[in-house]
Amino acid sequence: MLLPAELLRLADTVIDSLDLDSSQYLTDESLHKLHDVFPDSLILAALDLIDQRKVTESVTPWGFVEYEVLSSTATHIVYVGLPKTLMSSYCTCPAFNFTVLETGQSLMCKHVLATRLAIRLAFLFVISVDVTALSSQNENNN
Ligand SMILES: [Zn+2]
């Protein structure tokens, strides 16, 4: 029986080892590895989000990267690669709060898994944040 922290490290290792075949599908081996650590429903939901191009990477001019995942009701912000925390990823959705943080039922929500997979498989929609609206605020800073 693995501890949650160990399971999360295993999940990280699995995601980092995934590969695509020549037709840009996940290889059978990659799918098998995913199924070892995540429930089918979570994998399918995450792949569906990627398929529908719901995962967006936003890069600000000062280089801060965040990810947004569109769901039917809201846009959730996903942070990955967080240092010095027990959890390497975080999502603003209610499911993450309940099933990951409160009850520990899941390692991650579908948005985090979709984002991690999209990064690994380079299926991101990359946009740069338009900061013209913010620039007037910064003009007064010396
Ligand atoms: Zn989420």
Coordinates of N, CA and C and ligand atoms in Angstrom, one line a residue:
M1 N 0.8 -1.2 0.0 CA 0.0 0.0 0.0 C 0.9 1.2 0.0
L2 N 0.7 2.1 -1.0 CA 1.5 3.3 -1.1 C 0.9 4.4 -0.4
L3 N 1.7 5.2 0.2 CA 1.2 6.5 0.8 C 0.8 7.5 -0.3
P4 N -0.1 8.4 0.0 CA -0.5 9.4 -1.0 C 0.7 10.1 -1.7
A5 N 1.7 10.5 -0.9 CA 2.8 11.2 -1.4 C 3.6 10.3 -2.4
E6 N 3.7 9.0 -2.1 CA 4.4 8.1 -2.9 C 3.6 7.9 -4.2
L7 N 2.3 7.8 -4.1 CA 1.4 7.5 -5.2 C 1.5 8.7 -6.2
L8 N 1.6 9.9 -5.6 CA 1.6 11.1 -6.4 C 3.0 11.2 -7.1
R9 N 4.0 10.8 -6.5 CA 5.3 10.7 -7.2 C 5.3 9.7 -8.3
L10 N 4.6 8.6 -8.1 CA 4.5 7.6 -9.1 C 3.7 8.1 -10.3
A11 N 2.6 8.8 -10.0 CA 1.8 9.5 -11.0 C 2.6 10.5 -11.8
D12 N 3.4 11.3 -11.1 CA 4.3 12.2 -11.8 C 5.2 11.5 -12.8
T13 N 5.8 10.4 -12.3 CA 6.8 9.6 -13.1 C 6.1 9.1 -14.3
V14 N 4.9 8.6 -14.1 CA 4.1 8.0 -15.2 C 3.8 9.1 -16.3
I15 N 3.3 10.2 -15.8 CA 3.0 11.3 -16.8 C 4.3 11.7 -17.6
D16 N 5.4 11.8 -16.8 CA 6.6 12.3 -17.5 C 7.2 11.2 -18.5
S17 N 6.6 10.0 -18.4 CA 7.2 9.0 -19.3 C 6.3 8.6 -20.5
L18 N 5.2 9.4 -20.6 CA 4.2 9.1 -21.6 C 4.7 9.4 -23.0
D19 N 4.3 8.6 -24.0 CA 4.8 8.9 -25.4 C 3.6 8.8 -26.3
L20 N 3.8 9.5 -27.5 CA 2.8 9.4 -28.6 C 3.4 8.4 -29.6
D21 N 2.5 7.7 -30.3 CA 2.9 6.9 -31.5 C 3.0 7.8 -32.7
S22 N 3.3 7.2 -33.9 CA 3.5 8.0 -35.1 C 2.2 8.8 -35.5
S23 N 1.0 8.3 -35.1 CA -0.2 9.0 -35.5 C -0.7 9.9 -34.4
Q24 N 0.2 10.3 -33.5 CA -0.1 11.2 -32.4 C -1.2 10.7 -31.4
Y25 N -1.3 9.4 -31.3 CA -2.1 8.9 -30.2 C -1.2 8.4 -29.1
L26 N -1.7 8.3 -27.9 CA -1.0 7.7 -26.8 C -0.7 6.3 -27.1
T27 N 0.5 5.9 -26.9 CA 0.9 4.5 -27.1 C 0.1 3.6 -26.2
D28 N -0.1 2.3 -26.5 CA -0.7 1.3 -25.6 C 0.0 1.3 -24.3
E29 N 1.3 1.3 -24.3 CA 2.1 1.2 -23.1 C 1.8 2.4 -22.2
S30 N 1.7 3.6 -22.8 CA 1.4 4.8 -22.1 C 0.0 4.7 -21.4
L31 N -1.0 4.2 -22.2 CA -2.3 4.1 -21.7 C -2.4 3.1 -20.5
H32 N -1.6 2.0 -20.6 CA -1.6 1.0 -19.6 C -1.0 1.6 -18.3
K33 N 0.0 2.4 -18.5 CA 0.7 3.0 -17.3 C -0.3 4.0 -16.6
L34 N -1.0 4.8 -17.5 CA -2.0 5.7 -16.9 C -3.1 5.0 -16.1
H35 N -3.6 3.9 -16.7 CA -4.6 3.1 -16.0 C -4.1 2.5 -14.7
D36 N -2.8 2.3 -14.5 CA -2.3 1.8 -13.3 C -2.5 2.8 -12.1
V37 N -2.5 4.1 -12.4 CA -2.5 5.1 -11.3 C -3.7 5.9 -11.3
F38 N -4.5 6.0 -12.4 CA -5.7 6.8 -12.4 C -6.9 6.0 -12.8
P39 N -8.1 6.4 -12.3 CA -9.3 5.7 -12.7 C -9.7 6.0 -14.1
D40 N -10.3 5.1 -14.8 CA -10.7 5.2 -16.2 C -11.5 6.5 -16.4
S41 N -12.4 6.8 -15.5 CA -13.3 8.0 -15.7 C -12.5 9.3 -15.8
L42 N -11.4 9.3 -14.9 CA -10.6 10.5 -14.9 C -9.7 10.7 -16.1
I43 N -9.2 9.6 -16.6 CA -8.4 9.6 -17.8 C -9.2 10.0 -19.0
L44 N -10.4 9.4 -19.1 CA -11.3 9.7 -20.3 C -11.7 11.2 -20.2
A45 N -12.0 11.7 -19.0 CA -12.5 13.1 -18.9 C -11.3 14.0 -19.3
A46 N -10.1 13.7 -18.8 CA -8.9 14.5 -19.1 C -8.6 14.5 -20.6
L47 N -8.7 13.3 -21.2 CA -8.4 13.2 -22.7 C -9.4 14.0 -23.5
D48 N -10.7 13.9 -23.0 CA -11.7 14.7 -23.7 C -11.5 16.2 -23.6
L49 N -11.0 16.7 -22.5 CA -10.7 18.1 -22.4 C -9.6 18.5 -23.4
I50 N -8.6 17.6 -23.5 CA -7.5 17.9 -24.5 C -8.0 17.8 -25.9
D51 N -8.8 16.8 -26.2 CA -9.4 16.6 -27.5 C -10.2 17.9 -27.9
Q52 N -10.9 18.5 -27.0 CA -11.7 19.6 -27.3 C -10.9 20.9 -27.2
R53 N -9.6 20.8 -27.0 CA -8.7 22.0 -26.9 C -9.1 22.9 -25.8
K54 N -9.4 22.4 -24.7 CA -9.9 23.2 -23.5 C -8.8 23.7 -22.7
V55 N -7.6 23.2 -22.9 CA -6.5 23.6 -22.0 C -5.6 24.7 -22.7
T56 N -5.5 25.8 -22.0 CA -4.8 26.9 -22.5 C -3.7 27.3 -21.6
E57 N -2.5 27.6 -22.2 CA -1.4 28.1 -21.5 C -1.3 29.6 -21.7
S58 N -1.2 30.3 -20.6 CA -1.1 31.8 -20.7 C 0.3 32.2 -20.2
V59 N 1.0 32.9 -21.0 CA 2.3 33.4 -20.6 C 2.3 34.9 -20.6
T60 N 2.6 35.5 -19.4 CA 2.6 36.9 -19.3 C 4.0 37.4 -19.8
P61 N 4.0 38.7 -20.1 CA 5.3 39.2 -20.6 C 6.5 39.0 -19.7
W62 N 6.2 38.9 -18.4 CA 7.3 38.8 -17.4 C 7.5 37.3 -17.1
G63 N 6.9 36.4 -18.0 CA 7.3 35.0 -18.0 C 6.5 34.1 -17.0
F64 N 5.5 34.6 -16.4 CA 4.7 33.7 -15.5 C 3.8 32.9 -16.3
V65 N 3.8 31.6 -16.0 CA 2.9 30.7 -16.8 C 1.8 30.2 -15.9
E66 N 0.6 30.2 -16.5 CA -0.5 29.6 -15.8 C -1.4 28.9 -16.8
Y67 N -2.2 28.0 -16.4 CA -3.0 27.2 -17.3 C -4.5 27.4 -17.0
E68 N -5.3 27.5 -18.0 CA -6.7 27.6 -17.8 C -7.4 26.4 -18.5
V69 N -8.3 25.9 -17.8 CA -9.1 24.8 -18.4 C -10.6 25.2 -18.4
L70 N -11.2 25.2 -19.6 CA -12.6 25.6 -19.7 C -13.4 24.3 -19.4
S71 N -14.4 24.5 -18.5 CA -15.4 23.5 -18.3 C -16.7 24.1 -18.8
S72 N -17.8 23.3 -18.7 CA -19.1 23.8 -19.2 C -19.6 25.0 -18.4
T73 N -19.2 25.1 -17.1 CA -19.7 26.2 -16.3 C -18.7 27.2 -15.9
A74 N -17.5 26.9 -16.0 CA -16.5 27.9 -15.5 C -15.1 27.7 -16.1
T75 N -14.2 28.6 -15.9 CA -12.8 28.4 -16.3 C -12.0 28.2 -15.0
H76 N -11.3 27.1 -15.0 CA -10.5 26.8 -13.8 C -9.0 27.0 -14.1
I77 N -8.4 27.6 -13.1 CA -6.9 27.9 -13.2 C -6.2 26.7 -12.6
V78 N -5.2 26.3 -13.4 CA -4.4 25.1 -12.9 C -2.9 25.6 -12.8
Y79 N -2.3 25.2 -11.6 CA -0.9 25.5 -11.4 C -0.2 24.2 -11.4
V80 N 0.9 24.1 -12.1 CA 1.7 22.8 -12.0 C 3.1 23.1 -11.6
G81 N 3.8 22.1 -11.2 CA 5.2 22.3 -10.9 C 5.5 23.2 -9.7
L82 N 4.5 23.1 -8.8 CA 4.7 23.9 -7.6 C 5.8 23.4 -6.7
P83 N 6.7 24.3 -6.3 CA 7.8 23.8 -5.4 C 7.4 23.8 -3.9
K84 N 8.1 23.0 -3.2 CA 8.0 23.0 -1.7 C 6.6 22.8 -1.2
T85 N 5.7 22.1 -1.9 CA 4.4 21.8 -1.4 C 4.3 20.3 -1.5
L86 N 3.4 19.7 -0.7 CA 3.1 18.3 -0.8 C 2.5 17.9 -2.2
M87 N 1.7 18.8 -2.7 CA 1.0 18.6 -3.9 C 1.8 19.4 -5.0
S88 N 2.1 18.7 -6.1 CA 2.9 19.4 -7.1 C 2.0 20.2 -8.0
S89 N 0.7 20.0 -7.9 CA -0.3 20.7 -8.8 C -1.5 21.2 -8.0
Y90 N -2.1 22.2 -8.5 CA -3.3 22.8 -7.8 C -4.3 23.2 -8.8
C91 N -5.6 23.0 -8.5 CA -6.7 23.5 -9.4 C -7.7 24.3 -8.6
T92 N -8.3 25.3 -9.2 CA -9.3 26.1 -8.4 C -10.7 25.5 -8.4
C93 N -10.9 24.3 -9.0 CA -12.3 23.8 -9.1 C -12.7 23.1 -7.8
P94 N -14.1 23.0 -7.6 CA -14.6 22.4 -6.4 C -14.2 21.0 -6.2
A95 N -14.1 20.2 -7.3 CA -13.7 18.8 -7.3 C -12.3 18.6 -6.7
F96 N -11.4 19.5 -7.1 CA -10.0 19.4 -6.5 C -10.1 19.7 -5.0
N97 N -10.8 20.7 -4.6 CA -10.9 21.0 -3.2 C -11.5 19.9 -2.4
F98 N -12.5 19.2 -2.9 CA -13.2 18.2 -2.2 C -12.5 16.8 -2.3
T99 N -12.2 16.3 -3.5 CA -11.7 15.0 -3.6 C -10.2 14.9 -3.4
V100 N -9.5 16.0 -3.6 CA -8.0 15.9 -3.4 C -7.7 16.5 -2.0
L101 N -8.1 17.7 -1.7 CA -7.6 18.3 -0.5 C -8.4 17.8 0.8
E102 N -9.7 17.7 0.7 CA -10.5 17.4 1.9 C -10.5 15.9 2.2
T103 N -10.8 15.1 1.2 CA -11.0 13.7 1.4 C -9.9 12.8 1.0
G104 N -9.0 13.3 0.1 CA -7.9 12.5 -0.3 C -8.3 11.3 -1.2
Q105 N -9.5 11.4 -1.8 CA -10.0 10.3 -2.6 C -9.2 10.2 -4.0
S106 N -8.8 11.4 -4.4 CA -8.1 11.4 -5.7 C -6.8 12.1 -5.6
L107 N -5.9 11.8 -6.6 CA -4.6 12.4 -6.6 C -4.7 13.8 -7.3
M108 N -5.6 13.9 -8.3 CA -5.8 15.2 -9.0 C -7.2 15.2 -9.6
C109 N -7.6 16.4 -10.0 CA -8.9 16.5 -10.7 C -8.6 16.3 -12.2
K110 N -9.7 16.2 -13.0 CA -9.5 16.0 -14.5 C -8.8 17.2 -15.1
H111 N -8.9 18.4 -14.5 CA -8.3 19.6 -15.1 C -6.8 19.5 -15.0
V112 N -6.3 19.1 -13.8 CA -4.9 19.0 -13.5 C -4.3 17.9 -14.4
L113 N -5.0 16.7 -14.5 CA -4.5 15.6 -15.3 C -4.5 16.1 -16.8
A114 N -5.5 16.7 -17.2 CA -5.6 17.2 -18.6 C -4.4 18.2 -18.9
T115 N -4.2 19.1 -17.9 CA -3.1 20.0 -18.1 C -1.7 19.3 -18.2
R116 N -1.5 18.4 -17.2 CA -0.2 17.7 -17.2 C 0.0 16.9 -18.5
L117 N -1.1 16.2 -18.9 CA -1.0 15.5 -20.2 C -0.8 16.4 -21.4
A118 N -1.5 17.5 -21.4 CA -1.3 18.4 -22.5 C 0.1 19.0 -22.6
I119 N 0.7 19.3 -21.4 CA 2.1 19.8 -21.4 C 3.0 18.7 -21.9
R120 N 2.8 17.5 -21.4 CA 3.7 16.3 -21.7 C 3.6 16.0 -23.2
L121 N 2.4 16.1 -23.7 CA 2.1 15.7 -25.1 C 2.1 16.9 -26.1
A122 N 2.4 18.1 -25.5 CA 2.5 19.3 -26.3 C 1.2 19.6 -27.1
F123 N 0.1 19.4 -26.4 CA -1.2 19.7 -27.0 C -1.9 20.9 -26.5
L124 N -1.1 21.9 -26.1 CA -1.6 23.1 -25.5 C -1.9 24.1 -26.6
F125 N -2.9 24.9 -26.2 CA -3.2 26.1 -26.9 C -2.4 27.2 -26.3
V126 N -1.5 27.8 -26.9 CA -0.7 28.8 -26.2 C -1.1 30.2 -26.6
I127 N -1.4 31.0 -25.6 CA -1.7 32.4 -25.8 C -0.9 33.3 -24.9
S128 N -0.7 34.5 -25.3 CA 0.0 35.5 -24.5 C -1.1 36.4 -23.9
V129 N -0.9 36.7 -22.6 CA -1.9 37.5 -22.0 C -1.8 38.9 -22.5
D130 N -2.9 39.5 -22.8 CA -2.9 40.9 -23.2 C -2.8 41.8 -22.0
V131 N -1.7 42.5 -21.8 CA -1.6 43.2 -20.5 C -1.8 44.7 -20.7
T132 N -2.3 45.2 -21.9 CA -2.5 46.6 -22.0 C -3.4 47.2 -21.0
A133 N -4.3 46.4 -20.5 CA -5.3 46.8 -19.5 C -4.6 47.0 -18.2
L134 N -3.5 46.2 -18.0 CA -2.8 46.3 -16.7 C -1.7 47.4 -16.7
S135 N -1.3 47.8 -17.9 CA -0.1 48.6 -17.9 C -0.2 50.0 -17.3
S136 N -1.5 50.5 -17.3 CA -1.7 51.8 -16.7 C -1.4 51.8 -15.2
Q137 N -1.7 50.6 -14.6 CA -1.5 50.4 -13.2 C 0.0 50.5 -12.8
N138 N 0.8 49.9 -13.7 CA 2.2 49.8 -13.4 C 3.0 51.1 -13.7
E139 N 2.4 52.0 -14.4 CA 3.1 53.2 -14.8 C 3.5 54.1 -13.6
N140 N 2.7 54.0 -12.5 CA 3.0 54.7 -11.3 C 4.1 54.1 -10.4
N141 N 4.5 52.9 -10.8 CA 5.5 52.2 -9.9 C 6.9 52.6 -10.4
N142 N 7.7 53.0 -9.4 CA 9.1 53.4 -9.7 C 10.0 52.2 -9.6
Ligands
ZN1 ZN -10.0 20.9 -11.4

